[in-house]
Coordinates of C-alpha atoms in Angstrom, one line a residue:
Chain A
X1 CA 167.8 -197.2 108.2
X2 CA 166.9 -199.5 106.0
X3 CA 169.1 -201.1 103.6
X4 CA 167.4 -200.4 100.9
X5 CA 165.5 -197.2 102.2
X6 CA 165.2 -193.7 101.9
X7 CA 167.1 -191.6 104.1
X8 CA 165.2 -188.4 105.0
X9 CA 167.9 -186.9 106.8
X10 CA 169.9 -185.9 104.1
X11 CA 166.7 -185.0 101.9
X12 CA 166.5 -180.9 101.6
X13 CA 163.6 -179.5 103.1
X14 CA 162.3 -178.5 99.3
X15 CA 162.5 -182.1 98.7
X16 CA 161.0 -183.7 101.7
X17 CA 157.7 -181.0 100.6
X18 CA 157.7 -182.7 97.5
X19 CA 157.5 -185.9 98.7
X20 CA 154.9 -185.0 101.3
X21 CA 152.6 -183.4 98.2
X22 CA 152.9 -186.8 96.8
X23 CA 151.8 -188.8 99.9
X24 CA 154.6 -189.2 101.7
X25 CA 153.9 -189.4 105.5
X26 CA 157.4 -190.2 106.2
X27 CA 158.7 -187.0 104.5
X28 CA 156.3 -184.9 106.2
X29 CA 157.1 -186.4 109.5
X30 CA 160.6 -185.3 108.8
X31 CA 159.8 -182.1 107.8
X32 CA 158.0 -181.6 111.2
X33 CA 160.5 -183.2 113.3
X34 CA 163.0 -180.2 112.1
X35 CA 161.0 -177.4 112.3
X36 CA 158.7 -178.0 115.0
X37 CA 161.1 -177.1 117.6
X38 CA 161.9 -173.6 116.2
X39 CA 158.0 -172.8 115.5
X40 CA 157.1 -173.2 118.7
X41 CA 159.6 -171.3 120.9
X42 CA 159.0 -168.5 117.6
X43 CA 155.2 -168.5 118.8
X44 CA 155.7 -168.5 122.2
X45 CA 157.9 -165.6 122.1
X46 CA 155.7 -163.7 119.6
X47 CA 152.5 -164.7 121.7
X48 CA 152.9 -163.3 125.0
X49 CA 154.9 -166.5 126.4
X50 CA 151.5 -168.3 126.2
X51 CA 152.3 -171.8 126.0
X52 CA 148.7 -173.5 125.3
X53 CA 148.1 -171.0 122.7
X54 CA 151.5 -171.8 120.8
X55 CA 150.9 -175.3 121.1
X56 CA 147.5 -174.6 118.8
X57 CA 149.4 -172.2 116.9
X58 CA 151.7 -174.8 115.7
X59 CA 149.3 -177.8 115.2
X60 CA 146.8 -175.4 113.3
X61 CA 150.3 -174.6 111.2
X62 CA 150.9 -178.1 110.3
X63 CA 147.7 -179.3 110.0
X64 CA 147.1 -176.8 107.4
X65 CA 150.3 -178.0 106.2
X66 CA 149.2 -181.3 105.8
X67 CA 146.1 -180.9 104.2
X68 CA 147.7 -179.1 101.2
X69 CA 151.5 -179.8 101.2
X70 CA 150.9 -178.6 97.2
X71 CA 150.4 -175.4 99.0
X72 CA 153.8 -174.7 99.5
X73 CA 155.3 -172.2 97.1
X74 CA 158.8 -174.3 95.5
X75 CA 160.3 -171.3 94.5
X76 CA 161.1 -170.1 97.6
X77 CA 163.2 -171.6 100.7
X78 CA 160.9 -173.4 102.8
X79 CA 162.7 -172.6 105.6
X80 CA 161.4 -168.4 104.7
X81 CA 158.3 -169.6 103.5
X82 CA 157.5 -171.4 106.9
X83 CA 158.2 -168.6 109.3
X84 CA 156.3 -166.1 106.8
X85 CA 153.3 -168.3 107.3
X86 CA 154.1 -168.7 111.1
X87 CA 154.7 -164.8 110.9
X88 CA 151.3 -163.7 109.0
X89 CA 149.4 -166.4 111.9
X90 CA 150.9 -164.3 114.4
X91 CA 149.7 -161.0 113.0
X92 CA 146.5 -162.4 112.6
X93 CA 146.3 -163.1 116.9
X94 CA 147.6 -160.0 117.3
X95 CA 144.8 -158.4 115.5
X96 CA 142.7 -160.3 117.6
X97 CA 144.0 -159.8 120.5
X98 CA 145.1 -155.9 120.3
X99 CA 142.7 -154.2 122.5
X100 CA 143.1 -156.8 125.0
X101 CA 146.7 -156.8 125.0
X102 CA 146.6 -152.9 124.7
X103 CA 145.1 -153.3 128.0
X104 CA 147.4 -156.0 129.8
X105 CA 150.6 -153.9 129.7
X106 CA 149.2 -150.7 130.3
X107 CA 148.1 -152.4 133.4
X108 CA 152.0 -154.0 134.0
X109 CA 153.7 -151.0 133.7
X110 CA 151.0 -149.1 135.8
X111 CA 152.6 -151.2 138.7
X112 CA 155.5 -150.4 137.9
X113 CA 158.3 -152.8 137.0
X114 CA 161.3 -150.4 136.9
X115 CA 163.0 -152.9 140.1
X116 CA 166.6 -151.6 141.1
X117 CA 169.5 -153.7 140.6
X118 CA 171.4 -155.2 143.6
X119 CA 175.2 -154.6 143.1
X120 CA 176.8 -155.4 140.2
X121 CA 175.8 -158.7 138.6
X122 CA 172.4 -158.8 136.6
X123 CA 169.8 -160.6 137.2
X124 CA 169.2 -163.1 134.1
X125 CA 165.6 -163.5 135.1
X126 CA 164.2 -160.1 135.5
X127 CA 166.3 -159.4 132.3
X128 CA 164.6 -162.0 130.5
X129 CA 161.3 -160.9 132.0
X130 CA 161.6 -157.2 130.9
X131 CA 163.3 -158.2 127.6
X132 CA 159.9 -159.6 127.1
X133 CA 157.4 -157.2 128.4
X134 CA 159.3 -154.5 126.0
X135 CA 159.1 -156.3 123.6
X136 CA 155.4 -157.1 123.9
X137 CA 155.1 -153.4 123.2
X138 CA 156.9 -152.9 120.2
X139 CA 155.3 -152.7 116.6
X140 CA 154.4 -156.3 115.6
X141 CA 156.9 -156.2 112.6
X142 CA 159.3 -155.1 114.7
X143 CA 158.9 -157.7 117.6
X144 CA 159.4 -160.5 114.6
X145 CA 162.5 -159.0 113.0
X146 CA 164.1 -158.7 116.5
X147 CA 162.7 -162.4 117.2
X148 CA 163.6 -163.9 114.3
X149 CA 167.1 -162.2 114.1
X150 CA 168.6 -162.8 117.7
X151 CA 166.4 -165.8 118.4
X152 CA 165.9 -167.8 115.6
X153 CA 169.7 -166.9 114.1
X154 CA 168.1 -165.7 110.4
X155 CA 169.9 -164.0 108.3
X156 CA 169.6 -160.7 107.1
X157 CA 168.0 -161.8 104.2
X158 CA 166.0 -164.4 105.3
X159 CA 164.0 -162.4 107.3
X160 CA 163.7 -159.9 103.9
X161 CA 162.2 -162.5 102.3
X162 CA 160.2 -163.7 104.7
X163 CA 158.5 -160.4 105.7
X164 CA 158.8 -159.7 101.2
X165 CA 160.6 -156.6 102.1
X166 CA 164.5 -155.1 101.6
X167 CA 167.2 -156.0 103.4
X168 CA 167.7 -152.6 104.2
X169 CA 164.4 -152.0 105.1
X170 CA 165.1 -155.4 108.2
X171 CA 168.9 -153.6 109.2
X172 CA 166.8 -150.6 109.4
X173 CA 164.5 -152.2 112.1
X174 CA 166.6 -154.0 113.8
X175 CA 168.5 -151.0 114.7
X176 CA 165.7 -148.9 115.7
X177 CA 164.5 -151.9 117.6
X178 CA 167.8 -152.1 119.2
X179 CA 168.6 -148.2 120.2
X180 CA 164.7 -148.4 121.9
X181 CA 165.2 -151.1 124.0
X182 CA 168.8 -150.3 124.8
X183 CA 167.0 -147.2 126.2
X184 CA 164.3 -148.7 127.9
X185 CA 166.4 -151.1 129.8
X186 CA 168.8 -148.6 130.9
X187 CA 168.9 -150.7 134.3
X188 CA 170.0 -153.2 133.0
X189 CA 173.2 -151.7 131.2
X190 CA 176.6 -153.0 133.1
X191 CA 178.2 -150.1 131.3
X192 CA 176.2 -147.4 133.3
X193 CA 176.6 -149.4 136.4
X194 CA 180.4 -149.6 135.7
X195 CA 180.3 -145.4 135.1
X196 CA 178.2 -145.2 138.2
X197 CA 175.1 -144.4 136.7
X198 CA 172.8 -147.1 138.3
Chain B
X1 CA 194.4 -141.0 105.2
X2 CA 196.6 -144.0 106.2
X3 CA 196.2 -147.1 104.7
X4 CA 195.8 -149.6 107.2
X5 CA 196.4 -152.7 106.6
X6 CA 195.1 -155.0 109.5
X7 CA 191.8 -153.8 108.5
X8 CA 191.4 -154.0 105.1
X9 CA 187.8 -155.0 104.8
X10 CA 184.8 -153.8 103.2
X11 CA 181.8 -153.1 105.2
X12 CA 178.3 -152.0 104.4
X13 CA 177.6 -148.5 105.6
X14 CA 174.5 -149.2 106.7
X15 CA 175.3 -152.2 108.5
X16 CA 175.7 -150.8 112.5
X17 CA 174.3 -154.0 113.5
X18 CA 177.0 -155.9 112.1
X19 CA 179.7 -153.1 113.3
X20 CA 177.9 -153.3 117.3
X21 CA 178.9 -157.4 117.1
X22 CA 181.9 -157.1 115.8
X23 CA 184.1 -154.0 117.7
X24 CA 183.9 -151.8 120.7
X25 CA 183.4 -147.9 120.0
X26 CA 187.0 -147.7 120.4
X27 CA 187.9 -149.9 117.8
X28 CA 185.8 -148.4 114.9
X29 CA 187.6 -147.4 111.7
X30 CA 187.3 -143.2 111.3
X31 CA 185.0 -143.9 109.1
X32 CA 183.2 -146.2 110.5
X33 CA 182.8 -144.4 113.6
X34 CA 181.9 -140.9 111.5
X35 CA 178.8 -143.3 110.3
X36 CA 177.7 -144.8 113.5
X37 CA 177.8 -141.3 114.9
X38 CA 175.3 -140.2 112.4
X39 CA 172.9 -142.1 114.1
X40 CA 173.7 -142.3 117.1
X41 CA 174.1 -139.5 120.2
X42 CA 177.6 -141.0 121.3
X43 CA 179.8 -143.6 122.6
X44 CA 177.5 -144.6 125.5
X45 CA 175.1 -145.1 122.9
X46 CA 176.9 -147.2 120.5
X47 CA 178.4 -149.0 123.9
X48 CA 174.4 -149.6 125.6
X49 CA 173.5 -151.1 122.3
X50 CA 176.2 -153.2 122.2
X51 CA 176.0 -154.6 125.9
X52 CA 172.3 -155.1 125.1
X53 CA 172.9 -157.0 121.9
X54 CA 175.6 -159.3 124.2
X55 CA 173.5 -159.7 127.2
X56 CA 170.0 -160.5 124.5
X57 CA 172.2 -163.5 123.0
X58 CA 173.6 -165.0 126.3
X59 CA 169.8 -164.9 127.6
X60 CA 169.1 -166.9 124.3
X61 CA 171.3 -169.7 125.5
X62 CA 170.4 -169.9 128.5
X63 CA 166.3 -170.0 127.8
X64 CA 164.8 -173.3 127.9
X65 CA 163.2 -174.2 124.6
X66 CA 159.2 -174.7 124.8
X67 CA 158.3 -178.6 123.6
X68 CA 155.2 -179.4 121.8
X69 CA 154.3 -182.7 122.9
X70 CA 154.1 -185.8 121.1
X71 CA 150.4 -185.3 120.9
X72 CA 150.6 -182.4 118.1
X73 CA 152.9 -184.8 116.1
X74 CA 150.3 -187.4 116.4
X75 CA 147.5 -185.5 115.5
X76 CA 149.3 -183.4 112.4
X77 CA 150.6 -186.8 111.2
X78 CA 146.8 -188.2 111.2
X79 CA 145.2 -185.7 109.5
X80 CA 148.4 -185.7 106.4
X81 CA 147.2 -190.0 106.7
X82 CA 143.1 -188.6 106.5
X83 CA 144.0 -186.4 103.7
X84 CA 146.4 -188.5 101.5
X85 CA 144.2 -191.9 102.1
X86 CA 144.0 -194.3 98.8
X87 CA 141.1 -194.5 97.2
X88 CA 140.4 -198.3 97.5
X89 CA 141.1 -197.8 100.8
X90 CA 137.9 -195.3 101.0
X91 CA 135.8 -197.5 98.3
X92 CA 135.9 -200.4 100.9
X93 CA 135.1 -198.3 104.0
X94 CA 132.3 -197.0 102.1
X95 CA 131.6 -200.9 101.1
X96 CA 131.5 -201.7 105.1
X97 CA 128.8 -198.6 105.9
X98 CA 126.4 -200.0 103.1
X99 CA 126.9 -203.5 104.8
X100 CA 126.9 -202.2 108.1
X101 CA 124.9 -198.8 108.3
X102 CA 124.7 -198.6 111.5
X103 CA 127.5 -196.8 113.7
X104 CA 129.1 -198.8 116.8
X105 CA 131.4 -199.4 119.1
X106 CA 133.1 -202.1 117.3
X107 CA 132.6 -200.0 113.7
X108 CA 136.3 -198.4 113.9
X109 CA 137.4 -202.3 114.4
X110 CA 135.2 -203.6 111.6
X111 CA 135.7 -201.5 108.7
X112 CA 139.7 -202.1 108.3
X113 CA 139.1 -206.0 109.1
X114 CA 136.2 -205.9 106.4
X115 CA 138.7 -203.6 104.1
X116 CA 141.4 -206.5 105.2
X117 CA 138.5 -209.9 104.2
X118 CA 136.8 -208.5 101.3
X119 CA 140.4 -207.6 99.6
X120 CA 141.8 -211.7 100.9
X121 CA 138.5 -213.1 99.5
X122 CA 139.0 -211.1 96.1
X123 CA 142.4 -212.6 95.9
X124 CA 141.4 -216.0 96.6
X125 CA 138.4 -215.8 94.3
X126 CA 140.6 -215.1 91.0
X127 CA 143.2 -217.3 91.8
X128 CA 140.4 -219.8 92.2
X129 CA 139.1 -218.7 88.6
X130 CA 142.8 -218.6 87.2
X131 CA 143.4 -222.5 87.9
X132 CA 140.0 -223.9 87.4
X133 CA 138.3 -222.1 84.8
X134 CA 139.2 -221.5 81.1
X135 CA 140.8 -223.7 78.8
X136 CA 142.8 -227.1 80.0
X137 CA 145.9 -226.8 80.3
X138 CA 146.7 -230.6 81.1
X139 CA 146.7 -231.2 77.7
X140 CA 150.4 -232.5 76.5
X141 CA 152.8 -230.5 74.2
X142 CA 153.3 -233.3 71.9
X143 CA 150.1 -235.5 71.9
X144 CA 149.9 -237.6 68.0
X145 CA 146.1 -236.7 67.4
X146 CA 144.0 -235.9 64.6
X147 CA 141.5 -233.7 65.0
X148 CA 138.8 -236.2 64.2
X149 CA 134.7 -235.3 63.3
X150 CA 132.9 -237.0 66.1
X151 CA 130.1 -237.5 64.7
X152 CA 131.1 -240.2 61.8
X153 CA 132.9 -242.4 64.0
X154 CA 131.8 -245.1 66.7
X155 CA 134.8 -246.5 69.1
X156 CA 135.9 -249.3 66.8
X157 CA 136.1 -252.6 68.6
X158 CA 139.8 -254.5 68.2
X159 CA 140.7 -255.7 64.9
X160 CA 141.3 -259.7 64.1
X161 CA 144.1 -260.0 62.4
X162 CA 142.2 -262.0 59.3
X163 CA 140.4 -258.8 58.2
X164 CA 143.2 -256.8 57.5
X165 CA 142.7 -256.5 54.0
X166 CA 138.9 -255.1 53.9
X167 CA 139.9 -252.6 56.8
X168 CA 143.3 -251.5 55.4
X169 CA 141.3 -248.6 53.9
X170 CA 139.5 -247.5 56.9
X171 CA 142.8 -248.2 59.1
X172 CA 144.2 -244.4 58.8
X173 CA 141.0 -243.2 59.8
X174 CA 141.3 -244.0 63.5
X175 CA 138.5 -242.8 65.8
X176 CA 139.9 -240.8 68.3
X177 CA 139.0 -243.4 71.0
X178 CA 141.5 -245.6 69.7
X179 CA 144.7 -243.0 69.4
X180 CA 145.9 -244.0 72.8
X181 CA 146.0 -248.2 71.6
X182 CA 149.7 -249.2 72.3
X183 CA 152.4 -248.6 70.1
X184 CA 153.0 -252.0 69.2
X185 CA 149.5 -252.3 68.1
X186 CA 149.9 -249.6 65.5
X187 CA 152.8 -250.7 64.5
X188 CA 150.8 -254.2 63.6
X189 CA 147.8 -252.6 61.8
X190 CA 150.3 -250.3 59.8
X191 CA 152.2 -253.3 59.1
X192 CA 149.0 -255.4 57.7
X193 CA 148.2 -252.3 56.2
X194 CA 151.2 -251.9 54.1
X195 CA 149.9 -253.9 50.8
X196 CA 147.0 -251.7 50.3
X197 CA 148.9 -248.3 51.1
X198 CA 151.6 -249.3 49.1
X199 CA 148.8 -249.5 46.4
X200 CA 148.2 -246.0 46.8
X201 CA 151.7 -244.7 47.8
X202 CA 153.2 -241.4 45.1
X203 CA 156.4 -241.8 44.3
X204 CA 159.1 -239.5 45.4
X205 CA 158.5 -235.9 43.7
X206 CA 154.6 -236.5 42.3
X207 CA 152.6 -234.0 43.9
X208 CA 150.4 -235.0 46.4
X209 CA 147.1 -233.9 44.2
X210 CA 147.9 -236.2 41.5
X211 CA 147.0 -239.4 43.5
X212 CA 143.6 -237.7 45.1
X213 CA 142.9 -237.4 41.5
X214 CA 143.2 -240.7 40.6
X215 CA 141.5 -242.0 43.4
X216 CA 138.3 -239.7 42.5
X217 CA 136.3 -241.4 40.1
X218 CA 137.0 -244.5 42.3
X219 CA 136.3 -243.4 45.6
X220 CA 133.1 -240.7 44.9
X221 CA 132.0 -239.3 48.1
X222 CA 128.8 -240.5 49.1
X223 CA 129.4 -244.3 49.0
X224 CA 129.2 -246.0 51.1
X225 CA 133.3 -246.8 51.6
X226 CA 133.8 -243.3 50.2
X227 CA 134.5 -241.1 53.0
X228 CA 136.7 -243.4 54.4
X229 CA 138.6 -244.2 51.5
X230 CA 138.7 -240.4 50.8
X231 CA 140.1 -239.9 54.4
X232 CA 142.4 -242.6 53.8
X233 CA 143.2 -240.9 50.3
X234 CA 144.1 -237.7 52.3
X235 CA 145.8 -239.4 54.9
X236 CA 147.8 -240.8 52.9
X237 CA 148.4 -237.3 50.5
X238 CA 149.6 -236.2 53.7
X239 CA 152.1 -238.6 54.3
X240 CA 153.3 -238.4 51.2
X241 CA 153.8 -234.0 51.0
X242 CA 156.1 -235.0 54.5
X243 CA 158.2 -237.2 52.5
X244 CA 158.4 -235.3 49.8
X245 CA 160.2 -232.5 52.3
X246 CA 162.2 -234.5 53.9
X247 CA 163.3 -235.6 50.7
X248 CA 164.4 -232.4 49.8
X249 CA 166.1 -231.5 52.8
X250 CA 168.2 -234.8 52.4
X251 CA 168.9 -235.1 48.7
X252 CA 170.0 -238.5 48.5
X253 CA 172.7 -238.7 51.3
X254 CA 173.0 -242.4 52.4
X255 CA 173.5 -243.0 55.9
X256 CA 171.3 -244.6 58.9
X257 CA 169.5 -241.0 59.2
X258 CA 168.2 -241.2 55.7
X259 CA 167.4 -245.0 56.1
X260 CA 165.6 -244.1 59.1
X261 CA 164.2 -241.5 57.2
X262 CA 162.6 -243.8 54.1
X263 CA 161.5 -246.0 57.2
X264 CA 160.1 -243.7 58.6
X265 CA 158.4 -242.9 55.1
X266 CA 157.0 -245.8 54.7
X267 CA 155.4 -246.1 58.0
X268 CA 154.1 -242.6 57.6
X269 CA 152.6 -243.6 54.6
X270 CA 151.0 -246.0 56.0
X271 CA 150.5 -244.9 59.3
X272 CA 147.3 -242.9 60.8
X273 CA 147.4 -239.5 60.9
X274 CA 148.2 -237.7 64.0
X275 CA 150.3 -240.8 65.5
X276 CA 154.4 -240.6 65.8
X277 CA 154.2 -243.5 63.1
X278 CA 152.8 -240.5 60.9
X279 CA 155.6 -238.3 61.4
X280 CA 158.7 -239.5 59.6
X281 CA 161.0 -236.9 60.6
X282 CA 160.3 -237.1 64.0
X283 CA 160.6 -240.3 64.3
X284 CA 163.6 -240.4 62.5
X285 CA 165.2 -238.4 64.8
X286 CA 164.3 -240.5 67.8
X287 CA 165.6 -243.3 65.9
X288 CA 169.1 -241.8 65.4
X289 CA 169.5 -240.9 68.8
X290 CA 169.0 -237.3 68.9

C-alpha cells in the first residue's frame, strides 16, 4: 500500500459503494474481489450446478453494478442487498427455465436414483449429488433460504431482509425444508443404518 | 419444576433449527422437547434432521468453490472505466473522429495518442503565451524615470559645459533618451545647474503652489521657453513638496542623516525628475549606510 494511499481493505462495503458511485474503480474492484467468490458458488448452486451460466450470471450482476453503483440502496447492508439482487436474477432463470427444468428431473428420477448404500460409511459424492437434485425440486424460495443459510453462513435475519420477509417466516422454511429432505434422503441417514433400517 | 441451573438460558420457541445444532433429542430441556414434539412425529425425526443438518455442513467444507475467472473481473472493471469516463477524455476522442472519421486498425492506437498530443501542445501553447505575450516584465523595480511626452522632445545631443546657464532651465526636463547618462554626468549638469534652481528654490514650509504662481506671468505657456520653463517650474515644485516631508519627518535633528538629508535637498531641487538625484530620502538613506 501506498504510503500515502487509501486502503480498501478496511473500507466497509457501504463505503467502498460510495466510492464506486463517485468514480472510484479501485473501490469497485474491491467490492468485487469480496463478493465475487460467494456470488458465484450462490448461482451455481441455485442454477442447476451450471457453471457457464453462473459465470454470466455474475458478470451481468456486476456489470449492472457498474453501470449504476448510485443504484444501490445505502440504507440497507450491501451485503443483503447484493444477494437479494443475486436472489431476484435467479428467480427470474427460473421462470425461464421452469418447464424445461420441470422436465429434466422428472426424467432423473424416472431412472431412478434411489442407489443402496454399501456398509456403513456414506458416500460424500452421491450425498452431495442427491443433496442437489432434491433440492432442484424444492420451491424456489425455499431452495435460497436453505442455500443461503447452510451455504452462504447468513443469518437468520439476513436472509429476512434479503428475501423482505420475517424472520419467522425464514425459521419457518428452513424447517420445513429441513424435515422434507431429511425424509427424502432417508438413505442417507447413519441413524437408520445404525438401528438397522438401511 | 426444578430449577436447573446448568441450563439457564432463554431460547426462542420457535427456533428448532437452532435446538437441532445445538443438542441431541436426549438432551432437550422438558420443554423444549414438549415443543419440538409439536412438530415433529418423534425422536427419529428430531434425530434424521439433525444428522442431515451435520452431514449438509461437512459436505459444505468439503465442496470445491466455483472460480469465475479473471476474464469477468476484467470485463466488469471495463465497463465501471466506460461508464465513469471524464468528459475531456470523451471531448478529445470525439476531437480525433472529426479529424480522423474514418475507422481503422490503428484508430484504438490513435485516439488516446491524439487525446495524449493535442492535451501536450495545449500546454505548451499557454505557457508559450504566458512568457512571451503581455506586458514586459523585464522592466526594473526601481528604474528613476519620468514618464516623459514623446512627442516634445528630440534625443538631446551632450551638453558643453559653457552653456550651462541658457540650458539650466531646460536641464530637468531630460528626454527620456538621456535618463540612462552616467551618474557622474548628472551629478555635473545639476551641479552647473545649481545657480538658476537656486533662483527658483521655496524655502522650507512655502507651499509648493506659491512659486508656480510666481513663475506664471513669467513663464506663459505658449512661448517659446515656456513649456520647458513650466516643466522646470514643476520639477522643481516637486522637489520641493519632497523636502518639505522630509522636513517634517525630521524636525530639525542634526546629525549626518539630516545633512545628508538637506544634501540631498538640494540636489533634488536641482536634480531631474525621475533620477535618484531627485529623490532625497532615498538617497539619503544610501548615503547613511542603510
Amino acid at each position: 500500500m501506498a504510503p500515502f494511499g487509501m486502503d480498501y481493505d478496511r473500507l466497509s462495503d457501504e463505503r467502498l459503494m460510495a466510492l464506486a458511485a463517485k468514480g472510484d474503480e479501485r473501490a469497485f474492484g474491491a467490492v468485487y474481489d469480496r463478493y465475487q467468490h460467494r456470488l458465484i458458488n450462490y448461482f451455481h448452486r441455485m442454477l442447476w450446478h451450471d457453471r457457464e451460466r453462473a459465470r454470466d450470471m455474475l458478470q451481468d450482476l456486476f456489470t449492472k453494478l457498474a453501470r449504476n453503483p448510485a443504484g444501490y440502496d445505502a440504507a440497507r447492508p450491501f451485503r443483503t442487498w447484493i444477494f437479494s439482487v443475486a436472489n431476484n436474477m435467479c428467480k427470474n432463470a427460473y421462470r425461464h427455465q421452469h418447464v424445461v427444468k420441470a422436465a429434466a428431473n422428472h426424467l432423473r428420477h424416472a431412472q431412478g436414483h434411489e442407489e443402496p448404500l454399501h456398509g456403513a460409511g456414506v458416500d460424500h459424492e452421491r450425498f452431495r449429488r442427491r443433496l442437489d437434485e432434491e433440492l432442484d425440486r424444492l420451491d424456489p424460495d425455499h431452495k435460497a433460504t436453505f442455500v443461503m443459510r447452510y451455504h452462504e453462513d447468513m443469518a437468520i435475519k439476513d436472509i429476512a431482509a434479503a428475501f423482505g420477509c420475517s424472520e419467522g417466516t425464514v425459521k419457518s422454511r428452513l424447517f420445513y425444508t429441513l424435515k422434507k429432505l431429511a425424509e427424502r434422503m432417508k438413505a442417507f441417514d447413519p441413524n437408520a443404518v445404525h438401528h438397522g433400517k438401511a | 419444576m426444578p430449577f436447573t441451573m446448568e441450563r439457564h438460558e432463554r431460547y426462542d420457541p420457535e427456533d428448532i433449527e437452532r435446538l437441532l445444532q445445538e443438542r441431541p433429542f436426549d438432551a432437550l430441556l422438558a420443554e423444549e422437547r414438549a415443543y419440538v414434539l409439536r412438530h415433529l412425529s418423534g425422536r427419529e425425526e428430531y434425530e434424521a434432521m439433525r444428522a442431515l443438518l451435520s452431514q449438509v455442513r461437512e459436505d459444505e467444507h468439503r465442496r470445491a468453490p466455483v472460480q469465475a475467472g479473471d476474464e469477468v473481473r476484467a470485463q466488469v472493471l471495463r465497463a465501471f472505466r466506460q461508464e465513469h469516463r471524464p468528459q475531456w477524455r470523451i471531448w478529445l476522442n470525439s476531437l480525433g473522429n472529426m479529424l480522423l472519421p474514418r475507422e481503422g486498425a490503428t484508430m484504438p492506437l490513435l485516439r488516446p495518442a491524439l487525446a495524449i498530443a493535442s492535451l501536450a501542445l495545449l500546454i505548451t501553447v499557454g505557457l508559450w503565451v504566458a512568457r512571451h505575450g503581455g506586458t514586459d516584465a523585464a522592466q526594473p523595480l526601481a528604474e528613476a524615470e519620468a514618464p516623459q511626452p514623446k512627442a516634445s522632445h528630440a534625443p538631446s545631443p551632450e551638453r558643453p559645459a559653457a552653456s550651462a546657464p541658457a540650458n539650466a532651465a531646460a536641464e530637468p526636463v531630460r528626454p527620456q533618451g538621456a535618463a540612462t547618462a552616467p551618474a557622474e554626468a548628472r551629478l555635473e549638469d545639476i551641479v552647473r545647474a545649481e545657480p538658476v534652481e537656486q533662483a527658483h528654490a521655496v524655502a522650507d514650509g512655502e507651499p509648493a503652489t506659491t512659486s508656480l504662481a510666481q513663475r506664471e506671468p513669467r513663464d506663459r505657456p505658449g512661448t517659446e521657453a515656456g513649456p520647458h520653463r513650466e516643466r522646470a517650474a514643476i520639477a522643481a515644485t516637486q522637489s520641493n513638496a519632497a523636502a518639505e516631508g522630509e522636513t517634517q519627518q525630521v524636525p530639525g535633528d542634526a546629525g549626518p542623516a539630516d545633512a545628508a538629508t538637506r544634501a540631498g535637498k538640494t540636489e533634488a531641487r536641482a536634480a531631474p525628475p525621475g533620477t535618484l538625484a531627485a529623490m532625497p530620502q532615498l538617497l539619503a538613506l544610501m548615503t547613511t549606510g542603510w
